[in-house]
Short mmCIF file of N, CA and C in Angstrom, two decimals:
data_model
loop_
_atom_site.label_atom_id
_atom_site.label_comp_id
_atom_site.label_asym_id
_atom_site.label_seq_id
_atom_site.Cartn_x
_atom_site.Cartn_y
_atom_site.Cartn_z
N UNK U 1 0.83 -1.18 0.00
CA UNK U 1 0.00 0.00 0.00
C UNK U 1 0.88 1.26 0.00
N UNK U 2 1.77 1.01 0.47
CA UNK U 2 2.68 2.37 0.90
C UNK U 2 3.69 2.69 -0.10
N UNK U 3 3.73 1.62 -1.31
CA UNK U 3 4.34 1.89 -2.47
C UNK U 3 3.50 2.28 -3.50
N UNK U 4 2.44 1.97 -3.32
CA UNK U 4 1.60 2.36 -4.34
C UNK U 4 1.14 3.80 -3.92
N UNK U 5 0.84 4.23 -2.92
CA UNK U 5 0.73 5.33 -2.53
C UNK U 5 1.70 6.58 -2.83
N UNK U 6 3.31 6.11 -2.87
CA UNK U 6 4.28 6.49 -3.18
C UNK U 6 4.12 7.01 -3.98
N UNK U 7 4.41 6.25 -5.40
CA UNK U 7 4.15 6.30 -6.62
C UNK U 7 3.17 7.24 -7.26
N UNK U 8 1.76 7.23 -6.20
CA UNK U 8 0.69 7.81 -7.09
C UNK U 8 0.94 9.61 -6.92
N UNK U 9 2.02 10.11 -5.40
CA UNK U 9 2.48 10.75 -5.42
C UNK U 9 3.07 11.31 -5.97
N UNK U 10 4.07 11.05 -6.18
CA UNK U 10 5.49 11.44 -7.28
C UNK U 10 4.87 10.97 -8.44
N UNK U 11 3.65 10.69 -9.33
CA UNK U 11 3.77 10.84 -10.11
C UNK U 11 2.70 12.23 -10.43
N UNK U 12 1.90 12.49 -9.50
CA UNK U 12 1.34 13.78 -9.06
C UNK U 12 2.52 14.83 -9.32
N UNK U 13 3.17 15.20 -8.43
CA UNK U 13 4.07 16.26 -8.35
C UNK U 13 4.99 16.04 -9.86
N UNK U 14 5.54 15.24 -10.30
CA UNK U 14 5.82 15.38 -11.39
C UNK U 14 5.48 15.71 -12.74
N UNK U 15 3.83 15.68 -12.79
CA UNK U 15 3.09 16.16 -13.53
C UNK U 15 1.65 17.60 -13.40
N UNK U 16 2.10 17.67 -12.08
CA UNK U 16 1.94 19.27 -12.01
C UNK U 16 2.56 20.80 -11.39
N UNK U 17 3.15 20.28 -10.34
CA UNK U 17 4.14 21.04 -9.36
C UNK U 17 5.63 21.04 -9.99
N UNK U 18 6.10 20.33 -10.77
CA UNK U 18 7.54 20.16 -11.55
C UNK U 18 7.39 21.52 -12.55
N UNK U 19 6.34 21.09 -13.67
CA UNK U 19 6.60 22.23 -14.86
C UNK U 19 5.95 23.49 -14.63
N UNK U 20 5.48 23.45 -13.27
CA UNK U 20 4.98 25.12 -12.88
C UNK U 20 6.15 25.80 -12.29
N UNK U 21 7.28 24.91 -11.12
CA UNK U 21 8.34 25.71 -10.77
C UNK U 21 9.40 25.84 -12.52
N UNK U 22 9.64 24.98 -13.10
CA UNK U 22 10.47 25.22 -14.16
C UNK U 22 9.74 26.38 -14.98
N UNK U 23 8.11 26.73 -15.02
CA UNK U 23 8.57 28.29 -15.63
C UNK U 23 8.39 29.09 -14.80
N UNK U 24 8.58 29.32 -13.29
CA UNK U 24 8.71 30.19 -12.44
C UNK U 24 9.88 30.41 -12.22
N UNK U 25 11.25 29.44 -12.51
CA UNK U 25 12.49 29.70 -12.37
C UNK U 25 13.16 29.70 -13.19
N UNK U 26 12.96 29.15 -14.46
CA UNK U 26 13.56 29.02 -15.83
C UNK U 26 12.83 30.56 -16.89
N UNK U 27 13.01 31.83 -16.59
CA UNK U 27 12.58 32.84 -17.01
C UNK U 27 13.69 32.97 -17.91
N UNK U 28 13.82 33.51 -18.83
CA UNK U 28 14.89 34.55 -20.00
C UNK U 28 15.41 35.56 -18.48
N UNK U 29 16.75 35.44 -18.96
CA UNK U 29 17.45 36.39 -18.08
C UNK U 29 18.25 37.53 -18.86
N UNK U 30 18.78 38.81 -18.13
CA UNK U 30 19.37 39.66 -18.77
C UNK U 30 20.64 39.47 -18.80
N UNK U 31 20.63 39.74 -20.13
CA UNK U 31 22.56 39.40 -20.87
C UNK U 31 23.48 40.22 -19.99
N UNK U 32 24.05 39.28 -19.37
CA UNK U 32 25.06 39.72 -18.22
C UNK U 32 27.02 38.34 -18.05
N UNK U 33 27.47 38.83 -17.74
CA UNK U 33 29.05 38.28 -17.95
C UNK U 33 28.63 37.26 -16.76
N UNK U 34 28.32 35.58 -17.22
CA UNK U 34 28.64 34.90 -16.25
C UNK U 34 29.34 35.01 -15.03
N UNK U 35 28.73 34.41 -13.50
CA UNK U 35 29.91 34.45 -12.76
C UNK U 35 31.25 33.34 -12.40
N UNK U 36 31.89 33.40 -11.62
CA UNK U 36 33.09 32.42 -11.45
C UNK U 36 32.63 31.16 -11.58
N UNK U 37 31.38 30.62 -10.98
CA UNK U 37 30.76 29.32 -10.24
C UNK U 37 29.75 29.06 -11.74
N UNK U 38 29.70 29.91 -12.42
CA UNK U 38 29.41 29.44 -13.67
C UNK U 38 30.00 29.08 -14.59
N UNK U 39 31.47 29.85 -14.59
CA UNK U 39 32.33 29.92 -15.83
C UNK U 39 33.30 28.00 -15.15
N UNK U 40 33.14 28.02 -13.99
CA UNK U 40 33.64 26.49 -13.31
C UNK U 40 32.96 25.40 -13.73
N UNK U 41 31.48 25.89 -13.28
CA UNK U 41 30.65 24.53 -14.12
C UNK U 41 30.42 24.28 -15.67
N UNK U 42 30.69 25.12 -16.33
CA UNK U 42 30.74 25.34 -17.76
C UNK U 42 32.33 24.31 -18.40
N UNK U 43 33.13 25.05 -17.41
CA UNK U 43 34.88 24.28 -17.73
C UNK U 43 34.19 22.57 -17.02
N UNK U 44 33.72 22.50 -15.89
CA UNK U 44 33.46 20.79 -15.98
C UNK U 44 32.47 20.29 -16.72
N UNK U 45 31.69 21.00 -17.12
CA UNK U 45 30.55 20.07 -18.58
C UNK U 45 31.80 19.95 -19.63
N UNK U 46 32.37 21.13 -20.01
CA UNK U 46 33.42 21.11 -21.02
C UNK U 46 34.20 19.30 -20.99
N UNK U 47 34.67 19.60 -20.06
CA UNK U 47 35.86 18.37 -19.51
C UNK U 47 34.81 17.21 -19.68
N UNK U 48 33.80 17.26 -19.34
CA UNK U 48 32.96 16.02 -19.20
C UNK U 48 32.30 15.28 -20.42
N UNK U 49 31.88 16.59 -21.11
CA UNK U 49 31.73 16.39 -22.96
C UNK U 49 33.04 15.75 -23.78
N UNK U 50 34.19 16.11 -23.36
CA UNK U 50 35.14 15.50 -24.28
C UNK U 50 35.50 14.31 -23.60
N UNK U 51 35.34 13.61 -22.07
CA UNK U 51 35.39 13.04 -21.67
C UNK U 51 34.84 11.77 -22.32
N UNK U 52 33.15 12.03 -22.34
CA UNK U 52 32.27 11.33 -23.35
C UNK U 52 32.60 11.26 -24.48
N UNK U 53 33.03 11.91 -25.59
CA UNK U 53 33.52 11.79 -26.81
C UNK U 53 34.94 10.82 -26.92
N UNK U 54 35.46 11.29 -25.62
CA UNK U 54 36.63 10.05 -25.90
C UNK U 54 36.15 8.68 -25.93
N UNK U 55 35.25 8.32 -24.71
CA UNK U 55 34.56 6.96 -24.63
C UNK U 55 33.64 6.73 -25.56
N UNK U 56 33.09 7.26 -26.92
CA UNK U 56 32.46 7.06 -28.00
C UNK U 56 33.11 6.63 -28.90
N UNK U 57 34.21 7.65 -29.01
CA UNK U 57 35.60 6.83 -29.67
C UNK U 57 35.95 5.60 -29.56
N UNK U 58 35.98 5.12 -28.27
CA UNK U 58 36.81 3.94 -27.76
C UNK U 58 35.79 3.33 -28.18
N UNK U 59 34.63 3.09 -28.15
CA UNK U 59 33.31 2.18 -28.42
C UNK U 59 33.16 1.84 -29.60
N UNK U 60 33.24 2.83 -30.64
CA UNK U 60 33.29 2.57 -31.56
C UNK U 60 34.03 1.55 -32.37
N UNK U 61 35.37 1.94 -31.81
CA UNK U 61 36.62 1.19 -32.41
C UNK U 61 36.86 -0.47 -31.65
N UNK U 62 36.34 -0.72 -31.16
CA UNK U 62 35.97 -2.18 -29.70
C UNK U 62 34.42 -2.18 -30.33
N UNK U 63 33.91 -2.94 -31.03
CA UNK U 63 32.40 -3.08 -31.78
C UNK U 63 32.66 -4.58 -30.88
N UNK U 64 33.46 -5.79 -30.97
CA UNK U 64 33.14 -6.92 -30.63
C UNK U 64 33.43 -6.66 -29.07
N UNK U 65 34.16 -5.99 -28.46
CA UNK U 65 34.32 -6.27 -26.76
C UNK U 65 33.07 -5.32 -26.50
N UNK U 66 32.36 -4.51 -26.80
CA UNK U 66 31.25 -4.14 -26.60
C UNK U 66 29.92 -5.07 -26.60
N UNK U 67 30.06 -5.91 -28.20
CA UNK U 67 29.04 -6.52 -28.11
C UNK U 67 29.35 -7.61 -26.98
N UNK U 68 30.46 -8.39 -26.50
CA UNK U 68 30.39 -9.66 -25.62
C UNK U 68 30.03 -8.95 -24.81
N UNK U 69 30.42 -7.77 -24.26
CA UNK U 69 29.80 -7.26 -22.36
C UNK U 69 28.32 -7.12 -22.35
N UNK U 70 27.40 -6.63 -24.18
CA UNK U 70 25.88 -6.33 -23.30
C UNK U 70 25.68 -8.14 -23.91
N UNK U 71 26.32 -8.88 -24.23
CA UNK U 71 25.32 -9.81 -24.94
C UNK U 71 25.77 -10.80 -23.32
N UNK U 72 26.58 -10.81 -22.40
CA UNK U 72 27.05 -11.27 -21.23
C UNK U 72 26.27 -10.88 -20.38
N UNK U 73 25.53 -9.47 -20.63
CA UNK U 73 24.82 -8.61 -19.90
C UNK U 73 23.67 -9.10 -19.76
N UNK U 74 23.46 -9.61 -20.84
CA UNK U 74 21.75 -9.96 -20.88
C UNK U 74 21.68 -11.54 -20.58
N UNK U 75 22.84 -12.21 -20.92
CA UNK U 75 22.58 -13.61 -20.09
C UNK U 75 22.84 -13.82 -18.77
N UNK U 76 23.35 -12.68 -17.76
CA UNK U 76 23.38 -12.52 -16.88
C UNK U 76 22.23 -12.05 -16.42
N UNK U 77 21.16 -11.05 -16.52
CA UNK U 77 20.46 -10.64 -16.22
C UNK U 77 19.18 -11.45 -16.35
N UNK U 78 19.18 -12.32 -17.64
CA UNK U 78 18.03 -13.26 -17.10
C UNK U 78 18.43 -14.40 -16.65
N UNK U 79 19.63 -15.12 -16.37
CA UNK U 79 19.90 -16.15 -15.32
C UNK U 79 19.12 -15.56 -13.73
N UNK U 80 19.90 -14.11 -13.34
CA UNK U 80 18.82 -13.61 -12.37
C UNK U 80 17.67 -13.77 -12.30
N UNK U 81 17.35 -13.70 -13.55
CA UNK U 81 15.80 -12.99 -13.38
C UNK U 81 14.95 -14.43 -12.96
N UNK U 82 16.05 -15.52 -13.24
CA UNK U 82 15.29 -16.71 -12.92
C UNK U 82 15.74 -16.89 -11.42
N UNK U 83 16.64 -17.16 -10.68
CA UNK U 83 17.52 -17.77 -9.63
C UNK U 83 16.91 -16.89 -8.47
N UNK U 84 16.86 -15.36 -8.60
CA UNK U 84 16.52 -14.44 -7.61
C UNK U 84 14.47 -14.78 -7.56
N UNK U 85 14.43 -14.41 -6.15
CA UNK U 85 12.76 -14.69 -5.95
C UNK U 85 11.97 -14.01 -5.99
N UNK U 86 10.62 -13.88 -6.95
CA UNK U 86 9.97 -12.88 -7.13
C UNK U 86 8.67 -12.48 -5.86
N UNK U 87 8.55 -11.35 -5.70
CA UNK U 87 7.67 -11.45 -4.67
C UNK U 87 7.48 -10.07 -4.31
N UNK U 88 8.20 -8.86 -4.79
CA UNK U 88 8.36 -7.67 -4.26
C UNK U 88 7.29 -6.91 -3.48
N UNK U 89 6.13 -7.00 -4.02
CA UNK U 89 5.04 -6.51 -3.85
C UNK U 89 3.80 -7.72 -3.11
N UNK U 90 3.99 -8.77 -2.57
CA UNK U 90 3.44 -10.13 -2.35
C UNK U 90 3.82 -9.88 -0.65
N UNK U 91 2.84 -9.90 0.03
CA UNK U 91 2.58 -10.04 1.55
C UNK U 91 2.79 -11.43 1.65
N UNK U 92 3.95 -11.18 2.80
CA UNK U 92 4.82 -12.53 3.45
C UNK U 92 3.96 -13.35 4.58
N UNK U 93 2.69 -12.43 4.56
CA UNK U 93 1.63 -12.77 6.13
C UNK U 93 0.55 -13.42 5.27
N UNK U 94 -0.12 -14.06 5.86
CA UNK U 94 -1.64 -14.00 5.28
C UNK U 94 -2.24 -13.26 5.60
N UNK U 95 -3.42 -12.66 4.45
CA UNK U 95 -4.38 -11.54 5.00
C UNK U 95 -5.61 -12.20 5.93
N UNK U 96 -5.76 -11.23 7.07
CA UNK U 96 -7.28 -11.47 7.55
C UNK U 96 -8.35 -11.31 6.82
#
């Protein structure tokens, strides 16, 4: 009950209270010289974008050690899906 309740929450606030603060805070601003703590996070997206481009690179050029890790991936994941016990949502009590 208390997950489903969860859920019906957050998916409330995500579909009405989310895109009312994003245009209460996401306004057009006036053209002004970034500050320090911007021009910092700007240099780590920077670093982080070429970061990613390097590892696109590498992916590219590795086509077969890519494919063995997701095709390993997925026979791993449904060996789980069998071995591990399903029940997540299944009361361990009997109901009255």
């Amino acid at each position: 009950m208390t997950l489903s309740v969860a859920v019906i929450v957050s998916a409330v606030v995500s579909l009405t209270l989310t895109p009312m603060m994003c245009g209460r805070i996401l306004r057009p601003a006036r053209e002004q010289r970034p500050g320090r703590i911007a021009r910092i996070g700007e240099a780590g997206f920077n670093a982080m974008l070429a970061g990613y481009q390097r590892s696109l690179d590498w992916t590219f050029g590795h086509h077969r050690l890519v494919l063995v890790v997701a095709a390993t991936t997925l026979v791993g994941t449904i060996g789980l899906y069998i071995i591990v016990p399903k029940g997540f949502l299944r009361s361990r009590t009997p109901a009255c």
